[in-house]
Structure formats: structure tokens, C-alpha cells
C-alpha positions as a printed NumPy array, in Angstrom:
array([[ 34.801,   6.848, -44.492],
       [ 34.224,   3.019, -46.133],
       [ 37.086,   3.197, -47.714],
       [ 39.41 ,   4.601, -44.85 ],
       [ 37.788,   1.621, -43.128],
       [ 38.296,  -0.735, -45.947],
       [ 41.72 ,   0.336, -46.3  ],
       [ 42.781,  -0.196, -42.399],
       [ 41.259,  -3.645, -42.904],
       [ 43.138,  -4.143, -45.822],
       [ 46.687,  -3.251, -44.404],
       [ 45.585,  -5.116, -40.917],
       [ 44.833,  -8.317, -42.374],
       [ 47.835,  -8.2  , -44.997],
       [ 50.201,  -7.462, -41.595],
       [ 48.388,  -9.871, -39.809],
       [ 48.449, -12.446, -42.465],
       [ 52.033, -12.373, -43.109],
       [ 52.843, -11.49 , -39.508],
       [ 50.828, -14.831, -38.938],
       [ 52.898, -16.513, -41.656],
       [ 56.42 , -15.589, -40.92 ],
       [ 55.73 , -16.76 , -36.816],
       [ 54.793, -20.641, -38.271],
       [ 57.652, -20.234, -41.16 ],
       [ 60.257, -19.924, -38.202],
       [ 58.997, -22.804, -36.533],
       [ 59.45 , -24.863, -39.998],
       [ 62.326, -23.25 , -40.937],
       [ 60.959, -22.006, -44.034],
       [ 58.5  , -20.377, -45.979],
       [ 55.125, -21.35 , -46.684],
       [ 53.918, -21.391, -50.124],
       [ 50.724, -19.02 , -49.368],
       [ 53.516, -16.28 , -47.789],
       [ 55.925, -16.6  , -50.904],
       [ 53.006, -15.961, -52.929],
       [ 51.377, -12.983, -51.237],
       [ 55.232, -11.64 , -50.6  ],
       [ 56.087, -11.936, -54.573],
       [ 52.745, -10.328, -55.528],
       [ 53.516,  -7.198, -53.433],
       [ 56.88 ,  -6.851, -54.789],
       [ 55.318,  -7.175, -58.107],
       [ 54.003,  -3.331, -56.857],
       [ 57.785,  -2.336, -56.83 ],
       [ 58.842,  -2.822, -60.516],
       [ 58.152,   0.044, -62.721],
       [ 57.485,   0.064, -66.628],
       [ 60.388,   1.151, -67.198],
       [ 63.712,   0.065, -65.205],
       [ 67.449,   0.298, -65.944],
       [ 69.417,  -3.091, -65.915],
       [ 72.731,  -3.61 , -64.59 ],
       [ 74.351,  -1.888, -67.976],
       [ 72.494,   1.299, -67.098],
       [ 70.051,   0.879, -70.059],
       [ 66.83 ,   1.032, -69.914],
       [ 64.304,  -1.604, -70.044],
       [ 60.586,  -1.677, -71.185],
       [ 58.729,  -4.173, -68.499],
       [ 54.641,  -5.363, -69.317],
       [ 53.341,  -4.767, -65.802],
       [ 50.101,  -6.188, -66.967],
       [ 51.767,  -9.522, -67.319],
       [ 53.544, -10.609, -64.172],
       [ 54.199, -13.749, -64.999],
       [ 56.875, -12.65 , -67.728],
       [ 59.058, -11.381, -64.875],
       [ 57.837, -12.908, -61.99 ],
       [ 60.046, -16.312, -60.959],
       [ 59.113, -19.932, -59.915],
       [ 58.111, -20.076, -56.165],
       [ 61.577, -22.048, -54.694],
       [ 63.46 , -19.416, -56.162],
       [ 61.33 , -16.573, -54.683],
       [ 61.723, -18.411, -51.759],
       [ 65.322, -17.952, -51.774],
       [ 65.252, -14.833, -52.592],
       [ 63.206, -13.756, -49.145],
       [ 65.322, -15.834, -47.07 ],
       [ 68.309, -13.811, -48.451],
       [ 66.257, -10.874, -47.651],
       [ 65.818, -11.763, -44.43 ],
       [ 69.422, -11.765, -43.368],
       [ 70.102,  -8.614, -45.147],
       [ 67.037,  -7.179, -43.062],
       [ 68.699,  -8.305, -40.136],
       [ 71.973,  -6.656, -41.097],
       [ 69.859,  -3.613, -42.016],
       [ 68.512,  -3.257, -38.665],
       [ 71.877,  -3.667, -36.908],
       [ 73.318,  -0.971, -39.364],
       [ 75.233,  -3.498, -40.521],
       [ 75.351,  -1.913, -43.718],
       [ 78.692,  -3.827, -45.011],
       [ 77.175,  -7.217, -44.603],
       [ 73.998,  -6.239, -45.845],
       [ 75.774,  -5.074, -49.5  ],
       [ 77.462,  -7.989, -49.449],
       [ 74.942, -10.853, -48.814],
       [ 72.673,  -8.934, -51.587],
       [ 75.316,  -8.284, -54.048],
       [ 76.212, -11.605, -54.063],
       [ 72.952, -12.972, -54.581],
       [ 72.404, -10.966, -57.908],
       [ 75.981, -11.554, -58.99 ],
       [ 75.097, -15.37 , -58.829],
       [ 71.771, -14.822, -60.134],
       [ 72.942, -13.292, -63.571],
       [ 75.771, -15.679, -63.719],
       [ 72.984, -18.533, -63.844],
       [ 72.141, -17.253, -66.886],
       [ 68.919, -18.539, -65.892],
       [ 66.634, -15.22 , -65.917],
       [ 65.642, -12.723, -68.443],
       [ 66.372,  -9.411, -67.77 ],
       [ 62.884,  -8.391, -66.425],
       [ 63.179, -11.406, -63.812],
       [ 66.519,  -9.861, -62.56 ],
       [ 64.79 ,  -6.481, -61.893],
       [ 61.585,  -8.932, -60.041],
       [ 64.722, -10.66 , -58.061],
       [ 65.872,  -7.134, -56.929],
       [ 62.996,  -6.064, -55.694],
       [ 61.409,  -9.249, -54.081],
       [ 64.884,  -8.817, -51.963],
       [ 64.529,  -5.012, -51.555],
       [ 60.458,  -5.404, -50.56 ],
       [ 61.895,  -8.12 , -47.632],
       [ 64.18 ,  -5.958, -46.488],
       [ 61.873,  -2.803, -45.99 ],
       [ 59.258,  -5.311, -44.655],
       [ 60.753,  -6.747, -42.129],
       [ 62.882,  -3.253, -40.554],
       [ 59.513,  -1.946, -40.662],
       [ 59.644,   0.981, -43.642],
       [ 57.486,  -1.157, -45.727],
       [ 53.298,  -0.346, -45.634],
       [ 50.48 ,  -1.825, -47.06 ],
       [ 47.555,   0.053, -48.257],
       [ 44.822,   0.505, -50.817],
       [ 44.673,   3.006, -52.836],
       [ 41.221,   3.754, -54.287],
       [ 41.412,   4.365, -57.984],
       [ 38.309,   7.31 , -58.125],
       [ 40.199,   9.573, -55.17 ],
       [ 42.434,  12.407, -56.796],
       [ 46.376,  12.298, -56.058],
       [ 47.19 ,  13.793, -53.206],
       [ 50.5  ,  16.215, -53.447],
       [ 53.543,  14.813, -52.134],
       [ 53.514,  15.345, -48.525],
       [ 57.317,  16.002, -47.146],
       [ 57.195,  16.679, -43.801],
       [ 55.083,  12.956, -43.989],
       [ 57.757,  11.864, -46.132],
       [ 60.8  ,  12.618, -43.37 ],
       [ 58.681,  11.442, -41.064],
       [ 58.573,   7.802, -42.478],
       [ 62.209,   7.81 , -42.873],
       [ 62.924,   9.061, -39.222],
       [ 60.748,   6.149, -38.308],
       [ 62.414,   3.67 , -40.248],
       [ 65.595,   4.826, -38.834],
       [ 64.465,   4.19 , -35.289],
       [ 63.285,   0.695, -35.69 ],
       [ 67.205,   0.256, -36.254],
       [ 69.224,  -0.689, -33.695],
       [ 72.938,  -1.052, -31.749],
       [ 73.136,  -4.551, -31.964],
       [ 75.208,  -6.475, -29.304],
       [ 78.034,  -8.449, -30.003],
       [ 75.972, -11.876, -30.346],
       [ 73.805, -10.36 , -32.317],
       [ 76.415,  -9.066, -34.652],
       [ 78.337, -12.632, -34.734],
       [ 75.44 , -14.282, -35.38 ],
       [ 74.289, -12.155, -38.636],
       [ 77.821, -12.414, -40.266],
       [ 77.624, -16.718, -39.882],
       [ 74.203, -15.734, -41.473],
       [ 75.381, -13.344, -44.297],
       [ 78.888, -16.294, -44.813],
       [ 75.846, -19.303, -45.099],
       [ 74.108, -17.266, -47.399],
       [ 76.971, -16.979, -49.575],
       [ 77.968, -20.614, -49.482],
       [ 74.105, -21.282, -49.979],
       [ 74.232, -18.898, -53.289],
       [ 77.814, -20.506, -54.801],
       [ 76.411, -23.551, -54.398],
       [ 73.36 , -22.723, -56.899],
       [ 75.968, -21.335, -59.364],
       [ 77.27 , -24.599, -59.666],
       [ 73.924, -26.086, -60.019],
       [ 73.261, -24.404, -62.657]])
């Protein structure tokens, strides 16, 4: 029962937190530090051990040591922000532009040649963790370490993903116009950090 409790208070003030966050980042225009933060550390909860690269080979990661794959704070920044837009695409089921604002993101990203391997897979899944928290199909809880793993619950399962697909949406034609300026500034935004670099 505490930790049902505990873990609703948990996933409540996490929401709440970056709910909080994201309302006073829209005002500014940008992201606090405190939200980048909290946002890279859960991602940090999507990359896995072990992880194929973009060659299709696979690559050993230290989970216990986030900060060899983890990236400096204005780039995770970025990284959200081009989240966001694809999240708005994503919503719209504007699946086209959402494949192309990301893929052009980690295109420019490798051709840096500013980030190990292990940071490319951290880039890929700060963007994908954006995305799935802001249509919704992202959820945080605690897991308590002494409670035995529970089987793999399908009919749960399906209906998370018949969820997620509902929070999507027929987007009018503003809307639509409005992402693809959004997805073409992203793109300029990204070229122009290729030739930063």
C-alpha cells in the first residue's frame, strides 16, 4: 500500500514538475536548466547495455556511468526542442515531417563528429523520450526493487497503445502549416550547427 502510494506521488510530482516546467519554458521560449536535467536523466532509463549503432553492430554501453554517454546541457537542450516539433508532428500524424525533422537531426549530429557512439544512442533517445512525453505514451513510475516481475500483461499492453493513438489527432490546416515552418526552422537551425562545427 506505501509503495502504491509512494509511487502515485512519485509519477504526480515528476508530471507535475515538468508539466510545471514546460508551462514557464513557453513563456521564455526555452528550456530551463532544472527541466533539461530531469528530462535527460529519464531518457538515461531508455538506453540499454547493449544497443546497435547506425552500422547495425552492436555496442556495449556502462549504464552505471551516465556521464560517458550523456551530453552537455545546450545540446540536450536542442535535442528536446527538436523533439518537441516532432511530437507535434506525431500528434497530427504527421508522420512524414516527423521522420524528417528527426532524421535530420542525427544525420547532422554524426556529421559533427562531435559524439562518441554511446552519446549518439543518448541523442536518440533524449529525442524519442520527448516525443512519447509530450503525445502522452510516455509514464513515470517507480518500480520497487524487492517486488517480483510481474508477467507481461497484453491486453494492458494494447491498451496503452490504443491510448496513445487517441491522444493523436486530425489536425486543421493551420495547425498543419504551422508544424512544417516548424519542422523547415528546425532544419535550418540543425545545418547551421554543422557548420559550426
Amino acid at each position: 500500500m506505501v509503495t502504491s502510494i509512494s509511487r502515485i506521488l512519485v509519477t504526480f510530482t515528476a508530471f507535475l514538475f515538468l508539466t510545471v516546467h514546460a508551462a514557464h519554458a513557453q513563456k521564455q521560449k526555452d528550456l530551463s536548466d532544472k527541466a533539461v536535467k530531469i528530462m535527460s536523466a529519464l531518457a538515461t532509463k531508455l538506453v540499454r547495455a547493449q544497443e546497435k549503432d547506425g552500422k547495425g553492430e552492436i555496442l556495449e554501453i556502462d549504464k552505471s556511468k551516465p556521464e560517458t554517454f550523456m551530453i552537455p546541457l545546450d545540446d540536450a537542450r536542442y535535442v528536446i526542442k527538436i523533439g518537441r516539433v516532432s511530437a507535434h508532428a506525431h500528434i497530427c500524424r504527421l508522420l512524414e515531417l516527423e521522420a524528417k525533422n528527426y532524421l535530420t537531426m542525427m544525420a547532422v549530429e554524426r556529421a559533427r563528429k562531435k559524439w562518441t557512439r554511446p552519446q549518439l544512442v543518448f541523442i536518440n533517445r533524449l529525442h524519442l523520450f520527448t516525443v512519447m512525453w509530450m503525445s502522452g505514451s510516455a509514464e513515470i513510475t517507480e518500480v520497487d526493487p524487492t517486488e517480483k516481475k510481474k508477467k507481461f500483461d497484453v491486453e494492458k499492453a494494447n491498451k496503452k497503445v490504443e491510448e496513445a493513438k487517441a491522444k493523436t489527432k486530425k489536425c486543421t490546416e493551420a495547425e498543419i502549416k504551422k508544424i512544417e515552418k516548424q519542422v523547415e526552422s528546425s532544419i535550418k537551425v540543425a545545418k547551421a550547427r554543422l557548420k559550426k562545427s
